[in-house]
GROMACS .gro file of C-alpha atoms in nm:
model
  370
    1MET     CA    1   0.002  -0.001   0.000
    2ALA     CA    2   0.106   0.359  -0.056
    3GLU     CA    3  -0.001   0.722  -0.061
    4VAL     CA    4  -0.052   0.875  -0.404
    5VAL     CA    5   0.022   1.245  -0.466
    6PHE     CA    6  -0.043   1.458  -0.768
    7ASP     CA    7   0.176   1.767  -0.740
    8GLY     CA    8   0.072   2.027  -0.998
    9ALA     CA    9   0.036   1.744  -1.258
   10THR     CA   10  -0.054   1.882  -1.601
   11ARG     CA   11  -0.133   1.702  -1.928
   12MET     CA   12  -0.143   1.906  -2.252
   13PHE     CA   13  -0.231   1.702  -2.563
   14PRO     CA   14  -0.053   1.802  -2.884
   15GLY     CA   15  -0.253   2.043  -3.101
   16THR     CA   16  -0.470   2.169  -2.811
   17ASP     CA   17  -0.466   2.519  -2.661
   18ARG     CA   18  -0.572   2.420  -2.305
   19PRO     CA   19  -0.461   2.139  -2.074
   20ALA     CA   20  -0.676   1.828  -2.043
   21VAL     CA   21  -0.564   1.826  -1.675
   22ASP     CA   22  -0.446   2.155  -1.534
   23SER     CA   23  -0.214   2.167  -1.234
   24LEU     CA   24  -0.382   1.886  -1.041
   25ASP     CA   25  -0.292   1.893  -0.670
   26LEU     CA   26  -0.446   1.587  -0.502
   27SER     CA   27  -0.333   1.349  -0.226
   28VAL     CA   28  -0.480   1.001  -0.183
   29GLY     CA   29  -0.412   0.850   0.159
   30ASP     CA   30  -0.259   0.508   0.219
   31GLY     CA   31  -0.548   0.259   0.185
   32GLU     CA   32  -0.803   0.526   0.087
   33PHE     CA   33  -1.075   0.479  -0.175
   34MET     CA   34  -1.070   0.800  -0.379
   35VAL     CA   35  -1.324   0.860  -0.653
   36LEU     CA   36  -1.264   1.103  -0.943
   37VAL     CA   37  -1.595   1.220  -1.081
   38GLY     CA   38  -1.713   1.476  -1.338
   39PRO     CA   39  -1.875   1.509  -1.675
   40SER     CA   40  -1.728   1.369  -1.994
   41GLY     CA   41  -1.411   1.548  -2.095
   42CYS     CA   42  -1.336   1.681  -1.751
   43GLY     CA   43  -0.996   1.510  -1.725
   44LYS     CA   44  -1.068   1.235  -1.478
   45SER     CA   45  -0.961   0.939  -1.708
   46THR     CA   46  -0.658   1.140  -1.821
   47SER     CA   47  -0.561   1.189  -1.456
   48LEU     CA   48  -0.590   0.814  -1.396
   49ARG     CA   49  -0.384   0.735  -1.707
   50MET     CA   50  -0.114   0.978  -1.593
   51LEU     CA   51  -0.092   0.788  -1.269
   52ALA     CA   52  -0.081   0.456  -1.450
   53GLY     CA   53   0.200   0.582  -1.680
   54LEU     CA   54  -0.018   0.563  -1.995
   55GLU     CA   55  -0.010   0.939  -2.046
   56ASP     CA   56   0.285   1.177  -2.020
   57VAL     CA   57   0.303   1.446  -1.748
   58ASN     CA   58   0.395   1.774  -1.917
   59ARG     CA   59   0.440   1.966  -1.591
   60GLY     CA   60   0.441   1.878  -1.225
   61SER     CA   61   0.495   1.537  -1.075
   62ILE     CA   62   0.328   1.221  -0.939
   63ARG     CA   63   0.447   1.023  -0.641
   64VAL     CA   64   0.352   0.675  -0.518
   65GLY     CA   65   0.468   0.637  -0.159
   66ASP     CA   66   0.812   0.797  -0.136
   67ARG     CA   67   0.891   0.731  -0.502
   68ASP     CA   68   0.858   0.983  -0.781
   69VAL     CA   69   0.704   0.789  -1.070
   70THR     CA   70   0.657   1.079  -1.312
   71ARG     CA   71   0.906   0.940  -1.564
   72VAL     CA   72   0.891   0.571  -1.452
   73PRO     CA   73   0.759   0.326  -1.720
   74ALA     CA   74   0.410   0.197  -1.657
   75LYS     CA   75   0.525  -0.166  -1.598
   76GLU     CA   76   0.759  -0.057  -1.317
   77ARG     CA   77   0.511   0.143  -1.112
   78ASP     CA   78   0.354  -0.154  -0.920
   79ILE     CA   79   0.006  -0.040  -1.013
   80ALA     CA   80  -0.283  -0.258  -1.137
   81MET     CA   81  -0.560  -0.122  -1.355
   82VAL     CA   82  -0.917  -0.238  -1.420
   83PHE     CA   83  -1.050  -0.120  -1.750
   84GLN     CA   84  -1.411  -0.038  -1.863
   85SER     CA   85  -1.390  -0.303  -2.139
   86TYR     CA   86  -1.260  -0.587  -1.913
   87ALA     CA   87  -0.978  -0.657  -2.166
   88LEU     CA   88  -0.990  -1.034  -2.109
   89TYR     CA   89  -0.818  -1.281  -2.345
   90PRO     CA   90  -1.112  -1.470  -2.510
   91HIS     CA   91  -0.909  -1.784  -2.583
   92MET     CA   92  -0.793  -1.823  -2.222
   93SER     CA   93  -0.979  -1.970  -1.927
   94VAL     CA   94  -1.063  -1.758  -1.621
   95ARG     CA   95  -0.771  -1.918  -1.440
   96ASP     CA   96  -0.527  -1.831  -1.715
   97ASN     CA   97  -0.659  -1.480  -1.758
   98MET     CA   98  -0.614  -1.410  -1.382
   99GLY     CA   99  -0.266  -1.558  -1.373
  100PHE     CA  100  -0.133  -1.432  -1.706
  101ALA     CA  101   0.046  -1.123  -1.569
  102LEU     CA  102   0.213  -1.338  -1.301
  103LYS     CA  103   0.327  -1.587  -1.565
  104VAL     CA  104   0.483  -1.306  -1.775
  105ALA     CA  105   0.654  -1.179  -1.462
  106GLY     CA  106   0.809  -1.519  -1.406
  107VAL     CA  107   0.619  -1.605  -1.084
  108PRO     CA  108   0.651  -1.983  -1.008
  109LYS     CA  109   0.353  -2.202  -1.100
  110ASP     CA  110   0.272  -2.299  -0.740
  111GLU     CA  111   0.272  -1.933  -0.630
  112ARG     CA  112   0.049  -1.839  -0.929
  113ALA     CA  113  -0.201  -2.109  -0.836
  114ARG     CA  114  -0.211  -1.995  -0.477
  115ARG     CA  115  -0.274  -1.628  -0.568
  116VAL     CA  116  -0.538  -1.714  -0.829
  117GLY     CA  117  -0.705  -1.946  -0.590
  118GLU     CA  118  -0.721  -1.686  -0.312
  119ALA     CA  119  -0.852  -1.414  -0.552
  120ALA     CA  120  -1.115  -1.654  -0.695
  121LYS     CA  121  -1.232  -1.727  -0.341
  122ILE     CA  122  -1.260  -1.358  -0.254
  123LEU     CA  123  -1.452  -1.287  -0.576
  124ASP     CA  124  -1.672  -1.598  -0.565
  125LEU     CA  125  -1.521  -1.730  -0.893
  126GLU     CA  126  -1.403  -2.068  -0.777
  127GLY     CA  127  -1.663  -2.249  -0.982
  128TYR     CA  128  -1.574  -2.059  -1.303
  129LEU     CA  129  -1.197  -2.097  -1.324
  130ASP     CA  130  -1.208  -2.336  -1.619
  131ARG     CA  131  -1.460  -2.136  -1.821
  132LYS     CA  132  -1.384  -1.900  -2.107
  133PRO     CA  133  -1.495  -1.534  -2.088
  134LYS     CA  134  -1.771  -1.589  -2.343
  135ALA     CA  135  -1.943  -1.828  -2.098
  136LEU     CA  136  -1.965  -1.562  -1.826
  137SER     CA  137  -2.204  -1.282  -1.752
  138GLY     CA  138  -2.098  -0.918  -1.763
  139GLY     CA  139  -2.068  -0.903  -1.388
  140GLN     CA  140  -1.859  -1.221  -1.375
  141ARG     CA  141  -1.626  -1.085  -1.644
  142GLN     CA  142  -1.579  -0.773  -1.443
  143ARG     CA  143  -1.491  -0.980  -1.139
  144VAL     CA  144  -1.233  -1.168  -1.350
  145ALA     CA  145  -1.080  -0.843  -1.454
  146MET     CA  146  -1.062  -0.741  -1.087
  147GLY     CA  147  -0.913  -1.076  -0.996
  148ARG     CA  148  -0.641  -1.023  -1.252
  149ALA     CA  149  -0.553  -0.701  -1.070
  150ILE     CA  150  -0.575  -0.854  -0.722
  151VAL     CA  151  -0.332  -1.143  -0.785
  152ARG     CA  152  -0.059  -0.894  -0.868
  153GLU     CA  153  -0.077  -0.760  -0.508
  154PRO     CA  154  -0.005  -0.404  -0.624
  155ARG     CA  155   0.049  -0.096  -0.413
  156VAL     CA  156  -0.236   0.086  -0.589
  157PHE     CA  157  -0.553  -0.016  -0.774
  158LEU     CA  158  -0.686   0.202  -1.056
  159MET     CA  159  -1.037   0.157  -1.193
  160ASP     CA  160  -1.159   0.336  -1.504
  161GLU     CA  161  -1.544   0.325  -1.512
  162PRO     CA  162  -1.549  -0.050  -1.455
  163LEU     CA  163  -1.928  -0.068  -1.419
  164SER     CA  164  -2.035   0.131  -1.724
  165ASN     CA  165  -2.101  -0.184  -1.934
  166LEU     CA  166  -2.333  -0.342  -1.678
  167ASP     CA  167  -2.709  -0.308  -1.653
  168ALA     CA  168  -2.860  -0.088  -1.381
  169LYS     CA  169  -2.939  -0.365  -1.131
  170LEU     CA  170  -2.600  -0.531  -1.169
  171ARG     CA  171  -2.424  -0.195  -1.132
  172VAL     CA  172  -2.582  -0.147  -0.789
  173SER     CA  173  -2.476  -0.492  -0.660
  174THR     CA  174  -2.130  -0.481  -0.819
  175ARG     CA  175  -2.042  -0.136  -0.680
  176THR     CA  176  -2.124  -0.268  -0.334
  177GLN     CA  177  -1.894  -0.565  -0.389
  178ILE     CA  178  -1.608  -0.343  -0.510
  179ALA     CA  179  -1.641  -0.114  -0.206
  180GLU     CA  180  -1.643  -0.414   0.031
  181LEU     CA  181  -1.349  -0.574  -0.146
  182GLN     CA  182  -1.141  -0.257  -0.133
  183ARG     CA  183  -1.204  -0.221   0.240
  184ARG     CA  184  -1.112  -0.589   0.300
  185LEU     CA  185  -0.786  -0.562   0.101
  186GLY     CA  186  -0.699  -0.211   0.227
  187VAL     CA  187  -0.523  -0.120  -0.101
  188THR     CA  188  -0.508   0.243  -0.207
  189THR     CA  189  -0.764   0.282  -0.485
  190VAL     CA  190  -0.838   0.555  -0.739
  191TYR     CA  191  -1.176   0.502  -0.908
  192VAL     CA  192  -1.302   0.703  -1.207
  193THR     CA  193  -1.671   0.743  -1.289
  194HIS     CA  194  -1.910   0.997  -1.450
  195ASP     CA  195  -2.190   0.866  -1.226
  196GLN     CA  196  -2.219   1.086  -0.920
  197VAL     CA  197  -2.438   0.830  -0.742
  198GLU     CA  198  -2.152   0.579  -0.770
  199ALA     CA  199  -1.912   0.846  -0.642
  200MET     CA  200  -2.128   0.929  -0.340
  201THR     CA  201  -2.186   0.564  -0.240
  202MET     CA  202  -1.836   0.421  -0.288
  203GLY     CA  203  -1.566   0.673  -0.206
  204ASP     CA  204  -1.407   0.762   0.125
  205ARG     CA  205  -1.351   1.095  -0.046
  206VAL     CA  206  -1.461   1.232  -0.381
  207ALA     CA  207  -1.271   1.464  -0.611
  208VAL     CA  208  -1.488   1.664  -0.852
  209LEU     CA  209  -1.322   1.778  -1.177
  210HIS     CA  210  -1.452   2.018  -1.447
  211GLU     CA  211  -1.269   2.123  -1.762
  212GLY     CA  212  -0.942   1.984  -1.633
  213LEU     CA  213  -0.956   2.169  -1.298
  214LEU     CA  214  -1.009   2.023  -0.950
  215GLN     CA  215  -1.324   2.187  -0.811
  216GLN     CA  216  -1.343   2.025  -0.465
  217VAL     CA  217  -1.226   1.719  -0.284
  218ASP     CA  218  -1.408   1.612   0.030
  219SER     CA  219  -1.622   1.343   0.190
  220PRO     CA  220  -1.945   1.262  -0.001
  221MET     CA  221  -2.169   1.420   0.262
  222ARG     CA  222  -1.956   1.733   0.282
  223LEU     CA  223  -1.972   1.774  -0.093
  224TYR     CA  224  -2.352   1.744  -0.070
  225GLU     CA  225  -2.400   1.978   0.224
  226LYS     CA  226  -2.128   2.237   0.156
  227PRO     CA  227  -2.051   2.250  -0.221
  228ALA     CA  228  -1.765   2.490  -0.286
  229ASN     CA  229  -1.913   2.640  -0.598
  230ALA     CA  230  -2.219   2.635  -0.823
  231PHE     CA  231  -2.080   2.360  -1.045
  232VAL     CA  232  -2.032   2.116  -0.764
  233ALA     CA  233  -2.372   2.207  -0.622
  234GLY     CA  234  -2.539   2.137  -0.953
  235PHE     CA  235  -2.342   1.820  -1.024
  236ILE     CA  236  -2.362   1.640  -0.688
  237GLY     CA  237  -2.705   1.515  -0.593
  238SER     CA  238  -2.980   1.319  -0.768
  239PRO     CA  239  -3.210   1.470  -0.858
  240ALA     CA  240  -3.002   1.776  -0.909
  241MET     CA  241  -3.019   2.086  -0.694
  242ASN     CA  242  -3.254   2.366  -0.804
  243ILE     CA  243  -3.001   2.632  -0.889
  244GLU     CA  244  -3.066   2.959  -1.074
  245CYS     CA  245  -2.960   3.324  -1.067
  246TYR     CA  246  -3.217   3.559  -0.912
  247PRO     CA  247  -3.229   3.937  -0.865
  248VAL     CA  248  -3.178   4.076  -0.516
  249VAL     CA  249  -3.446   4.335  -0.430
  250ASP     CA  250  -3.477   4.508  -0.093
  251GLY     CA  251  -3.257   4.253   0.078
  252HIS     CA  252  -3.433   3.951  -0.065
  253ALA     CA  253  -3.373   3.712  -0.350
  254ARG     CA  254  -3.682   3.742  -0.569
  255MET     CA  255  -3.786   3.387  -0.667
  256GLY     CA  256  -4.104   3.417  -0.869
  257ARG     CA  257  -4.374   3.536  -0.625
  258LEU     CA  258  -4.159   3.475  -0.318
  259ASP     CA  259  -3.904   3.705  -0.166
  260VAL     CA  260  -3.642   3.472  -0.009
  261SER     CA  261  -3.492   3.628   0.302
  262LEU     CA  262  -3.115   3.669   0.312
  263THR     CA  263  -2.911   3.693   0.632
  264ARG     CA  264  -2.710   3.999   0.716
  265GLU     CA  265  -2.390   3.800   0.655
  266GLU     CA  266  -2.512   3.701   0.305
  267LEU     CA  267  -2.615   4.058   0.220
  268ASP     CA  268  -2.278   4.185   0.342
  269ALA     CA  269  -2.101   3.933   0.118
  270LEU     CA  270  -2.309   4.041  -0.180
  271HIS     CA  271  -2.239   4.410  -0.105
  272ARG     CA  272  -1.864   4.350  -0.078
  273ALA     CA  273  -1.868   4.175  -0.415
  274GLY     CA  274  -2.079   4.448  -0.574
  275LEU     CA  275  -2.359   4.207  -0.671
  276ASP     CA  276  -2.723   4.286  -0.732
  277SER     CA  277  -2.817   3.926  -0.804
  278VAL     CA  278  -2.734   3.587  -0.655
  279ILE     CA  279  -2.717   3.224  -0.759
  280LEU     CA  280  -2.957   3.054  -0.524
  281GLY     CA  281  -2.950   2.675  -0.478
  282VAL     CA  282  -3.213   2.461  -0.297
  283ARG     CA  283  -3.218   2.082  -0.284
  284PRO     CA  284  -3.552   1.915  -0.381
  285GLU     CA  285  -3.595   1.788  -0.025
  286SER     CA  286  -3.536   2.141   0.112
  287LEU     CA  287  -3.858   2.277  -0.046
  288GLU     CA  288  -4.175   2.250   0.156
  289LEU     CA  289  -4.539   2.270   0.042
  290VAL     CA  290  -4.725   2.572   0.183
  291SER     CA  291  -5.062   2.736   0.144
  292ASP     CA  292  -5.150   2.980  -0.138
  293GLY     CA  293  -4.985   3.315  -0.075
  294GLU     CA  294  -4.708   3.186   0.151
  295GLY     CA  295  -4.455   3.079  -0.109
  296PHE     CA  296  -4.389   3.083  -0.484
  297ALA     CA  297  -4.619   2.915  -0.729
  298VAL     CA  298  -4.521   2.637  -0.974
  299LEU     CA  299  -4.707   2.427  -1.224
  300VAL     CA  300  -4.638   2.049  -1.220
  301SER     CA  301  -4.508   1.921  -1.553
  302VAL     CA  302  -4.400   1.565  -1.468
  303VAL     CA  303  -4.419   1.346  -1.157
  304GLU     CA  304  -4.150   1.081  -1.112
  305GLU     CA  305  -4.273   0.808  -0.882
  306LEU     CA  306  -3.998   0.580  -0.749
  307GLY     CA  307  -4.186   0.381  -0.487
  308SER     CA  308  -4.037   0.504  -0.161
  309GLU     CA  309  -3.984   0.850  -0.307
  310ALA     CA  310  -4.157   1.081  -0.559
  311TYR     CA  311  -4.037   1.397  -0.726
  312ALA     CA  312  -4.242   1.663  -0.905
  313TYR     CA  313  -4.075   1.853  -1.195
  314CYS     CA  314  -4.240   2.193  -1.209
  315MET     CA  315  -4.221   2.529  -1.391
  316LEU     CA  316  -4.196   2.854  -1.193
  317GLU     CA  317  -4.476   3.108  -1.239
  318ARG     CA  318  -4.406   3.476  -1.291
  319ARG     CA  319  -4.472   3.733  -1.021
  320ALA     CA  320  -4.786   3.931  -1.115
  321GLY     CA  321  -4.721   4.279  -1.254
  322GLU     CA  322  -4.340   4.229  -1.285
  323GLU     CA  323  -4.295   4.111  -1.642
  324THR     CA  324  -3.934   4.234  -1.656
  325LEU     CA  325  -3.809   3.971  -1.405
  326ASP     CA  326  -3.710   3.681  -1.624
  327VAL     CA  327  -3.774   3.399  -1.380
  328ALA     CA  328  -4.092   3.245  -1.523
  329GLY     CA  329  -4.057   2.908  -1.689
  330ARG     CA  330  -3.757   2.800  -1.483
  331ARG     CA  331  -3.763   2.441  -1.372
  332VAL     CA  332  -3.806   2.352  -1.008
  333ILE     CA  333  -3.776   1.999  -0.867
  334VAL     CA  334  -3.939   1.913  -0.534
  335ARG     CA  335  -3.962   1.594  -0.334
  336VAL     CA  336  -4.331   1.513  -0.265
  337ASP     CA  337  -4.528   1.258  -0.065
  338SER     CA  338  -4.496   0.933  -0.255
  339ARG     CA  339  -4.833   0.816  -0.119
  340ARG     CA  340  -5.016   1.128  -0.238
  341PRO     CA  341  -4.820   1.269  -0.528
  342PRO     CA  342  -4.959   1.566  -0.724
  343ARG     CA  343  -5.075   1.529  -1.087
  344LYS     CA  344  -4.955   1.691  -1.405
  345GLY     CA  345  -5.099   2.041  -1.430
  346ASP     CA  346  -5.147   2.085  -1.054
  347ARG     CA  347  -5.045   2.417  -0.900
  348LEU     CA  348  -4.823   2.399  -0.597
  349HIS     CA  349  -4.687   2.661  -0.362
  350LEU     CA  350  -4.336   2.602  -0.232
  351ARG     CA  351  -4.095   2.771   0.007
  352PRO     CA  352  -3.734   2.691   0.091
  353ARG     CA  353  -3.678   2.566   0.443
  354PRO     CA  354  -3.484   2.813   0.655
  355ALA     CA  355  -3.103   2.768   0.659
  356GLU     CA  356  -3.116   2.502   0.384
  357GLN     CA  357  -3.040   2.727   0.087
  358HIS     CA  358  -2.700   2.771  -0.082
  359LEU     CA  359  -2.580   3.102  -0.217
  360PHE     CA  360  -2.310   3.148  -0.485
  361SER     CA  361  -2.156   3.449  -0.665
  362PRO     CA  362  -2.287   3.504  -1.026
  363LYS     CA  363  -1.941   3.643  -1.112
  364THR     CA  364  -1.719   3.357  -0.991
  365GLY     CA  365  -1.962   3.078  -0.904
  366GLU     CA  366  -1.795   3.045  -0.567
  367ARG     CA  367  -1.986   2.988  -0.244
  368LEU     CA  368  -2.060   3.317  -0.073
  369LEU     CA  369  -2.019   3.200   0.286
  370PRO     CA  370  -1.827   2.903   0.429
   0.00000   0.00000   0.00000
């Protein structure tokens, strides 16, 4: 096991005018499960490939333990990688696929058999060792790919969207297995995904990237409760946070027919920044249903019923007599009673719960208050 450190690591691809990964500073603790998450093209897979030695580092450095591996060939880094595509040899049995890297490395046959047997037991593959990959399900193939990494007993595991080829139900069960396995083995792991639900449920900490820049790294709950900027606020959470820019009038954020009260600290922060509007974020579960006249009005467009939960996707109505305020038609998502959900076309009145709103600067996108 080993700590992993990105120290200003930058990757600039030839022919591009901006880095794919820009001055990444990130430390992964010894034995930690770190998840890199972000939209497509944010630089998360490039960061992983830099650590693996599959992409050059143009500036900065990468360390594994006390060793600088920035210029070390991939095969000498003592890192094992699990790919999205499994990358199994179709003509080999599960046993031979799992032991192939050990065979190439010259590990004695008895030692190979021991390591493969132990990995197969951990991954519940003992009954499949003589099968070929084509005779396995997608989840079993992914476990074989993980077994191939485990038998090497590396210092660091890297996983590049290993669940993206699985169906929804299998993804849920397999991500639980991966998290349990990592905690049992205690190997430092860097896991890449674009699925923020995966990130929130698997990682000890989560690093959010956007356009090659690290936005925030923190525990899943801290990311959810205290997003550092508007991008993290909108990306983390499912359904997404309601987040829009609203005008500030007479010390209130004007949200349709509702004037949302702002604290003195929030108003002072807006004044110091010279802002007359604010990006206001409210989670779907932080909106409460109120009587007519107490909140802002919305019209229900779609109701998403999930059994234990239900969400109404609504459109915000305009404040009467104030046609210049361009807030009508903005989407609002609210969690509703799953036993008595509203219907399409219903009119609801909503109000943010006190102290559960998030404010960000329209100029920088940064959180206004800690």
